[in-house]
XYZ file of C-alpha atoms in Angstrom:
497
model
C 0.000 0.000 0.000
C 1.265 3.448 -0.952
C 0.082 6.533 0.968
C 0.897 10.059 -0.214
C -0.242 13.194 1.612
C -1.435 15.631 -1.051
C -2.885 18.423 1.105
C -2.192 19.712 4.604
C -3.788 23.136 4.956
C -5.473 24.220 8.161
C -7.773 21.431 9.300
C -7.844 19.704 5.902
C -5.774 16.614 5.192
C -5.959 14.771 1.894
C -4.206 11.564 0.937
C -3.749 9.530 -2.230
C -3.818 5.840 -1.433
C -2.870 3.045 -3.829
C -3.634 -0.602 -3.071
C -1.857 -3.114 -5.364
C -4.265 -5.029 -7.566
C -2.755 -8.289 -6.316
C -3.896 -7.499 -2.764
C -7.420 -6.803 -3.957
C -7.548 -9.911 -6.146
C -6.310 -12.041 -3.252
C -9.228 -10.907 -1.085
C -11.691 -11.411 -3.954
C -10.412 -14.952 -4.570
C -10.680 -15.798 -0.870
C -14.255 -14.548 -0.757
C -15.189 -16.472 -3.915
C -13.672 -19.646 -2.434
C -15.991 -19.231 0.551
C -18.940 -18.878 -1.820
C -17.941 -21.988 -3.775
C -18.360 -24.027 -0.624
C -21.816 -22.598 0.005
C -23.475 -21.654 -3.268
C -25.949 -23.880 -5.046
C -26.631 -23.612 -8.794
C -28.905 -25.739 -11.012
C -27.085 -28.851 -12.260
C -24.444 -28.833 -9.547
C -24.281 -30.270 -6.087
C -23.851 -27.714 -3.266
C -20.162 -26.994 -2.835
C -19.220 -28.364 -6.268
C -19.976 -25.359 -8.476
C -16.952 -24.495 -10.660
C -15.059 -21.345 -9.664
C -15.495 -19.916 -13.169
C -19.288 -19.957 -12.799
C -19.187 -18.505 -9.291
C -16.850 -15.746 -10.458
C -19.088 -14.974 -13.418
C -22.214 -14.750 -11.276
C -20.855 -13.110 -8.124
C -17.514 -11.640 -9.149
C -18.582 -8.005 -9.523
C -20.612 -7.897 -6.311
C -17.766 -9.535 -4.374
C -15.290 -7.065 -5.888
C -17.479 -4.124 -4.819
C -17.753 -5.577 -1.309
C -13.986 -6.055 -1.063
C -13.308 -2.535 -2.325
C -15.693 -1.016 0.235
C -14.139 -3.094 3.021
C -10.662 -2.033 1.885
C -11.625 1.649 1.846
C -13.037 1.438 5.373
C -10.172 -0.532 6.896
C -7.491 1.533 5.154
C -9.088 4.794 6.253
C -9.414 3.652 9.865
C -5.837 2.374 9.853
C -4.508 5.658 8.479
C -6.355 7.683 11.113
C -4.978 5.482 13.879
C -1.437 5.379 12.524
C -1.165 9.150 12.106
C -3.225 9.915 15.210
C -5.704 12.010 13.256
C -8.982 13.001 14.908
C -11.664 13.545 12.258
C -14.416 16.081 12.922
C -16.740 14.193 10.589
C -16.794 11.026 8.504
C -13.772 11.072 6.123
C -14.677 11.311 2.444
C -13.212 8.638 0.157
C -13.352 8.966 -3.623
C -12.209 6.197 -5.963
C -9.876 7.313 -8.753
C -9.338 3.937 -10.441
C -11.510 0.903 -9.821
C -9.641 -2.405 -9.745
C -10.276 -4.309 -12.947
C -6.850 -5.726 -13.271
C -5.493 -2.361 -12.061
C -4.377 -1.024 -8.707
C -7.090 0.421 -6.489
C -6.426 4.156 -6.190
C -8.537 6.491 -4.105
C -8.306 9.826 -2.331
C -9.205 10.326 1.308
C -10.188 13.792 2.540
C -10.286 14.405 6.280
C -11.405 17.409 8.314
C -9.701 17.456 11.684
C -10.903 18.492 15.101
C -9.054 21.734 15.869
C -6.660 22.229 18.738
C -8.566 24.122 21.440
C -6.891 26.008 24.266
C -9.359 26.342 27.113
C -9.933 29.668 28.821
C -9.652 29.924 32.601
C -13.164 28.941 33.623
C -12.626 30.166 37.187
C -12.399 33.746 35.894
C -15.815 33.682 34.253
C -18.276 36.036 35.946
C -21.978 35.418 35.490
C -25.195 36.839 36.871
C -27.794 34.329 38.025
C -31.372 35.582 38.014
C -33.548 34.221 40.800
C -37.263 34.618 40.057
C -39.292 35.654 43.084
C -42.975 34.749 42.942
C -45.145 37.179 44.898
C -48.778 36.917 45.899
C -49.830 39.215 43.058
C -48.188 36.820 40.584
C -50.186 33.929 42.015
C -53.351 36.038 41.961
C -52.768 36.953 38.331
C -52.278 33.286 37.472
C -55.513 32.460 39.278
C -57.320 35.160 37.305
C -56.043 33.613 34.084
C -57.133 30.198 35.308
C -60.580 31.555 36.106
C -60.794 33.190 32.679
C -60.037 29.849 31.052
C -63.022 28.356 32.890
C -65.457 31.131 32.056
C -68.942 30.392 30.831
C -71.411 32.406 28.793
C -74.932 33.447 29.677
C -77.637 35.691 28.162
C -76.449 39.266 27.717
C -78.016 41.807 30.052
C -80.723 43.886 28.383
C -81.202 44.152 24.660
C -77.637 45.179 23.974
C -75.570 44.722 20.832
C -72.860 42.090 20.552
C -69.328 43.208 21.405
C -65.919 41.620 21.039
C -65.594 38.891 23.657
C -69.297 38.020 23.526
C -70.646 34.722 22.283
C -73.285 34.813 19.555
C -75.506 31.887 18.638
C -76.104 32.048 14.892
C -77.613 30.302 11.901
C -75.850 31.049 8.641
C -75.745 30.120 4.975
C -72.728 30.885 2.794
C -73.326 31.847 -0.843
C -71.200 32.460 -3.908
C -72.830 34.168 -6.877
C -76.091 33.967 -4.937
C -75.986 30.180 -4.605
C -75.261 28.264 -1.376
C -71.920 26.442 -1.390
C -71.109 23.126 0.233
C -69.933 23.272 3.844
C -71.032 26.878 4.279
C -74.109 26.444 6.469
C -74.785 25.745 10.130
C -77.598 26.150 12.663
C -77.160 27.100 16.302
C -73.449 27.688 15.926
C -71.723 29.283 18.926
C -69.101 31.829 17.913
C -66.982 33.893 20.295
C -66.408 37.267 18.662
C -62.753 38.202 18.487
C -61.576 34.610 18.884
C -60.389 34.330 15.292
C -62.230 31.050 14.774
C -63.618 32.077 11.393
C -61.955 33.612 8.366
C -60.891 37.274 8.689
C -63.751 39.754 8.508
C -66.552 37.382 9.486
C -66.587 38.060 13.216
C -65.951 41.792 12.829
C -69.160 42.217 10.837
C -71.228 40.667 13.636
C -70.063 43.176 16.239
C -72.976 45.516 16.915
C -75.647 42.998 15.955
C -78.531 42.215 18.307
C -80.498 39.048 18.959
C -83.204 38.588 16.336
C -81.393 40.585 13.664
C -80.290 39.369 10.243
C -76.825 40.337 9.016
C -75.274 39.876 5.590
C -71.543 39.253 5.884
C -69.562 40.011 2.728
C -65.922 39.022 2.391
C -63.242 37.511 0.183
C -62.134 33.960 0.904
C -58.385 33.415 1.520
C -56.302 32.643 -1.568
C -55.155 29.328 -0.064
C -58.551 28.247 1.252
C -58.751 24.407 1.336
C -61.800 24.299 -0.972
C -60.229 25.310 -4.289
C -63.530 26.425 -5.830
C -63.877 29.021 -3.049
C -60.249 30.151 -2.773
C -59.913 33.872 -3.428
C -63.609 34.270 -4.295
C -66.092 36.912 -3.111
C -68.804 35.321 -0.947
C -71.658 36.349 1.334
C -73.146 34.801 4.439
C -76.775 35.264 5.427
C -76.533 35.276 9.215
C -79.435 35.103 11.666
C -78.381 36.158 15.174
C -80.369 33.951 17.547
C -78.811 35.020 20.834
C -76.122 37.265 22.291
C -74.312 35.895 25.339
C -71.786 37.583 27.595
C -68.962 35.974 29.568
C -69.702 35.079 33.167
C -66.561 35.396 35.275
C -65.639 32.245 37.157
C -65.304 33.246 40.799
C -61.915 32.624 42.388
C -63.065 30.347 45.180
C -63.192 26.696 46.175
C -65.413 25.924 43.183
C -62.633 27.078 40.866
C -60.213 24.835 42.735
C -62.536 21.867 42.277
C -62.691 22.594 38.552
C -58.931 22.003 38.537
C -59.191 18.839 40.590
C -58.116 20.141 44.012
C -60.136 20.457 47.200
C -59.757 24.113 48.116
C -58.620 27.505 46.908
C -55.706 27.457 49.367
C -54.500 24.191 47.875
C -54.886 25.595 44.369
C -52.857 28.682 45.316
C -50.113 26.443 46.714
C -50.028 24.371 43.541
C -50.129 27.487 41.385
C -47.175 29.001 43.235
C -45.154 25.790 42.896
C -45.973 25.636 39.192
C -44.940 29.268 38.644
C -41.699 28.782 40.565
C -40.826 25.713 38.510
C -41.723 27.418 35.237
C -39.750 30.597 35.859
C -36.794 28.749 37.373
C -36.593 26.822 34.121
C -36.735 30.070 32.132
C -33.977 31.509 34.328
C -31.844 28.400 33.867
C -32.212 28.501 30.089
C -31.308 32.192 30.064
C -28.284 31.559 32.309
C -27.113 28.704 30.134
C -27.465 30.831 27.022
C -25.458 33.663 28.582
C -22.784 31.212 29.727
C -22.529 29.616 26.294
C -22.142 33.084 24.786
C -19.142 33.630 27.060
C -17.663 30.285 26.036
C -18.217 30.964 22.335
C -16.616 34.408 22.391
C -13.820 33.259 24.702
C -12.524 30.518 22.405
C -11.191 31.448 18.978
C -10.239 28.460 16.854
C -10.599 27.361 13.253
C -13.819 25.538 12.401
C -13.987 22.504 10.096
C -15.676 23.960 6.977
C -17.513 20.764 6.069
C -19.027 20.455 9.536
C -20.200 24.070 9.388
C -21.722 23.485 5.959
C -23.636 20.403 7.115
C -24.956 22.318 10.139
C -25.924 25.303 8.016
C -27.790 23.137 5.498
C -29.753 21.495 8.321
C -30.678 24.892 9.775
C -31.516 26.354 6.377
C -33.849 23.469 5.595
C -35.717 24.093 8.860
C -35.909 27.807 8.066
C -37.314 27.145 4.602
C -39.918 24.762 6.001
C -40.946 27.304 8.651
C -41.039 30.042 6.037
C -43.324 27.969 3.818
C -45.605 27.141 6.746
C -45.963 30.823 7.620
C -46.659 31.798 4.020
C -49.306 29.084 3.730
C -50.913 30.087 7.031
C -51.042 33.755 6.018
C -52.520 32.856 2.635
C -55.239 30.932 4.475
C -56.067 34.018 6.522
C -54.144 33.417 9.739
C -53.034 36.579 11.495
C -49.448 35.691 12.420
C -46.196 37.579 12.646
C -44.063 37.069 9.548
C -40.568 36.753 10.983
C -39.087 36.734 7.473
C -40.780 39.914 6.274
C -38.394 42.416 4.631
C -35.518 39.912 4.808
C -33.654 39.128 1.605
C -32.262 35.625 1.172
C -28.625 36.716 1.146
C -28.994 38.427 4.526
C -30.856 35.442 5.941
C -28.191 32.994 4.819
C -25.471 35.155 6.313
C -27.282 35.323 9.650
C -28.053 31.617 9.794
C -24.523 30.662 8.768
C -23.345 32.660 11.785
C -25.719 30.599 13.917
C -24.333 27.396 12.370
C -20.781 28.497 13.158
C -21.753 29.217 16.754
C -23.349 25.809 17.162
C -20.347 24.008 15.662
C -17.938 26.014 17.824
C -19.871 25.203 20.987
C -20.369 21.580 20.001
C -16.643 21.003 19.477
C -15.741 22.989 22.584
C -18.140 21.195 24.926
C -17.122 17.828 23.505
C -13.443 18.555 24.139
C -14.121 19.895 27.641
C -16.160 16.802 28.436
C -13.444 14.503 27.133
C -10.715 16.348 29.042
C -12.679 16.064 32.290
C -14.010 12.505 31.891
C -17.602 13.691 31.610
C -19.846 11.122 29.986
C -23.405 9.872 29.918
C -24.375 6.873 31.980
C -26.659 4.179 30.652
C -29.255 5.594 33.014
C -28.971 9.002 31.331
C -29.483 7.412 27.928
C -32.374 5.197 29.010
C -34.027 8.173 30.699
C -33.812 10.239 27.517
C -35.374 7.450 25.473
C -38.101 6.938 28.079
C -38.997 10.636 28.050
C -39.188 10.581 24.274
C -41.320 7.426 24.375
C -43.794 9.190 26.679
C -44.443 11.641 23.861
C -45.796 8.763 21.731
C -48.427 6.932 23.820
C -49.108 3.442 22.565
C -45.859 3.304 20.593
C -43.332 3.186 23.426
C -41.829 -0.136 22.324
C -41.309 1.116 18.773
C -39.568 4.242 20.092
C -37.132 2.145 22.134
C -36.449 -0.127 19.158
C -35.884 2.859 16.884
C -33.218 4.435 19.066
C -31.563 1.107 19.830
C -31.092 0.561 16.098
C -30.273 4.129 15.059
C -27.071 5.438 16.623
C -27.234 8.816 14.874
C -30.776 9.490 16.106
C -29.768 8.402 19.599
C -26.795 10.763 19.514
C -29.061 13.678 18.581
C -31.440 12.743 21.393
C -28.825 12.615 24.157
C -26.595 15.474 22.936
C -28.489 18.128 24.980
C -28.087 15.992 28.116
C -24.329 15.777 27.628
C -24.243 19.518 26.962
C -26.075 20.212 30.224
C -23.635 17.999 32.137
C -20.636 19.882 30.792
C -22.257 23.279 31.400
C -23.185 22.335 34.982
C -19.592 21.196 35.546
C -18.247 24.530 34.298
C -20.787 26.623 36.204
C -19.409 25.196 39.440
C -16.084 26.831 38.579
C -17.483 30.230 37.556
C -18.042 33.250 39.786
C -21.800 33.701 40.019
C -23.670 36.644 41.516
C -27.368 36.108 42.238
C -29.983 38.807 41.657
C -33.655 38.486 42.545
C -36.112 39.473 39.817
C -39.845 39.427 39.223
C -41.295 37.196 36.487
C -41.780 40.223 34.216
C -38.202 41.367 34.778
C -36.967 37.861 34.021
C -38.858 37.692 30.726
C -37.519 41.129 29.784
C -33.974 39.903 30.448
C -34.614 36.811 28.334
C -35.918 38.903 25.449
C -32.889 41.195 25.697
C -30.599 38.154 25.553
C -32.342 36.863 22.437
C -32.204 40.245 20.702
C -28.537 40.649 21.591
C -27.773 37.218 20.147
C -29.600 38.134 16.951
C -27.751 41.454 16.740
C -30.914 43.529 16.835
C -31.782 46.927 18.197
C -35.479 47.177 19.009
C -36.066 44.185 16.710
C -34.434 45.909 13.737
C -30.886 46.076 12.466
C -29.230 49.345 11.560
C -30.166 48.756 7.936
C -33.816 48.621 8.974
C -34.151 44.923 8.171
C -34.931 42.247 10.667
C -32.144 39.981 11.828
C -32.506 36.226 11.767
C -34.137 34.821 14.881
C -31.891 32.276 16.586
C -34.426 30.688 18.895
C -35.652 27.936 16.580
C -32.339 27.277 14.886
C -29.967 27.680 17.814
C -30.495 24.863 20.264
C -29.121 26.930 23.126
C -31.230 30.029 22.426
C -33.711 31.119 25.070
C -36.881 32.886 24.076
C -39.622 34.495 26.093
C -42.928 32.589 25.959
C -45.056 33.818 23.112
C -48.786 33.540 22.591
C -49.716 31.222 19.769
C -51.773 32.672 16.932
C -55.407 31.673 16.847
C -56.123 28.727 14.619
C -58.263 29.633 11.648
C -61.137 27.365 10.824
C -63.118 27.088 7.604
C -65.989 29.526 7.237
C -68.551 27.086 8.512
C -69.220 23.480 9.372
C -72.188 21.397 8.407
C -74.465 20.341 11.182
C -75.134 16.667 11.608
C -78.484 15.414 10.457
């Protein structure tokens, strides 16, 4: 075997490797001899098939198998001999395929960079400690009560307002003719909820019980029923009743609605839930801030291929999210378009920066973990699989089987656990100052951290264009909880019977 190093620049190593044809043929012959003793062909007893026939039938497949085995073993041997640490799977490319010729191939390797660790004991970090006060618990109880609210007849003969429930009969028409799926009787619609297509609910505000209202609007361009998409339609609406929300009193009855015996017990549970929730938010924010310090405190060359793979994975997620938002908006959903006013070149630049950060942190945490004998126990791994299995009720066994047979998927699943172990190890060395904050102050700090990571100033860059949001593409990004947009439903549903 002849090995020639053809490139040694930065983290890239490339070799030309030549395997004598005689070595390849020897392995092929040995494999064919094994087949001769096993193969069975018509007209011959098992084990007595002539070598010429076996070679003619299986020669090419055996040759391909031998070549692949040779590539793998040679590559692994070269890495071990030269003590090379690849950052990703080496890339082998065959130059000449053995057909009476030597096997020649190139092997390209991207190396893990040399990383000099910063002094972790000199890191200074602020730890935010959320303090839950009685007013926070009371506000949570008010929200809980609002979620349990009921509706009753509106007082007096007043007109419907946003937040009211109207009971309506309606018939949808296009060109004066009713269309399929556009009628319902006794339908309960909360005005302002966004349940129906844009414009429908707004035109019922001000209506009174017993009145007839004609709703005119244009159907969304991406409406599921193609014959209605983008068309002008009307709805003949009969308002049967106007109902107003009845506040759910914050008392023992509210507690019972949530499965506890008393209001005091509900308050206790609510406080514990808030403390757990905001402690988690604080931990995520702290981890993000700490990772920022690690990322900026370690300058080393990044393997370009690893960065490219990470960027492509992020970019695919971005494109999918972008398409989902465009489809939702076309169907009438009122959602924030995070990609509005962003050109593709700017987006790619921003998300490549996110990819570089993730690769830098991934390599850094891996090296720190290795240097300090930090690893995952079998219990850590089994726990991660069990938690994932709980997300798929009825398919737990299949989830376990999937991860047991898919090492790459398992690695992705447990990577955050390893990351947390390394971060917790490092946090013990850092100088941490604790500051008490309210929940609102905590969320403001989280939002500021996200905007700083995205390089934004009041959600806009200096050029006036939005910066890429890291939260969904950066696994370590923390983001303040955000209210989900209301789900849009078709204009109407048919009543049964």
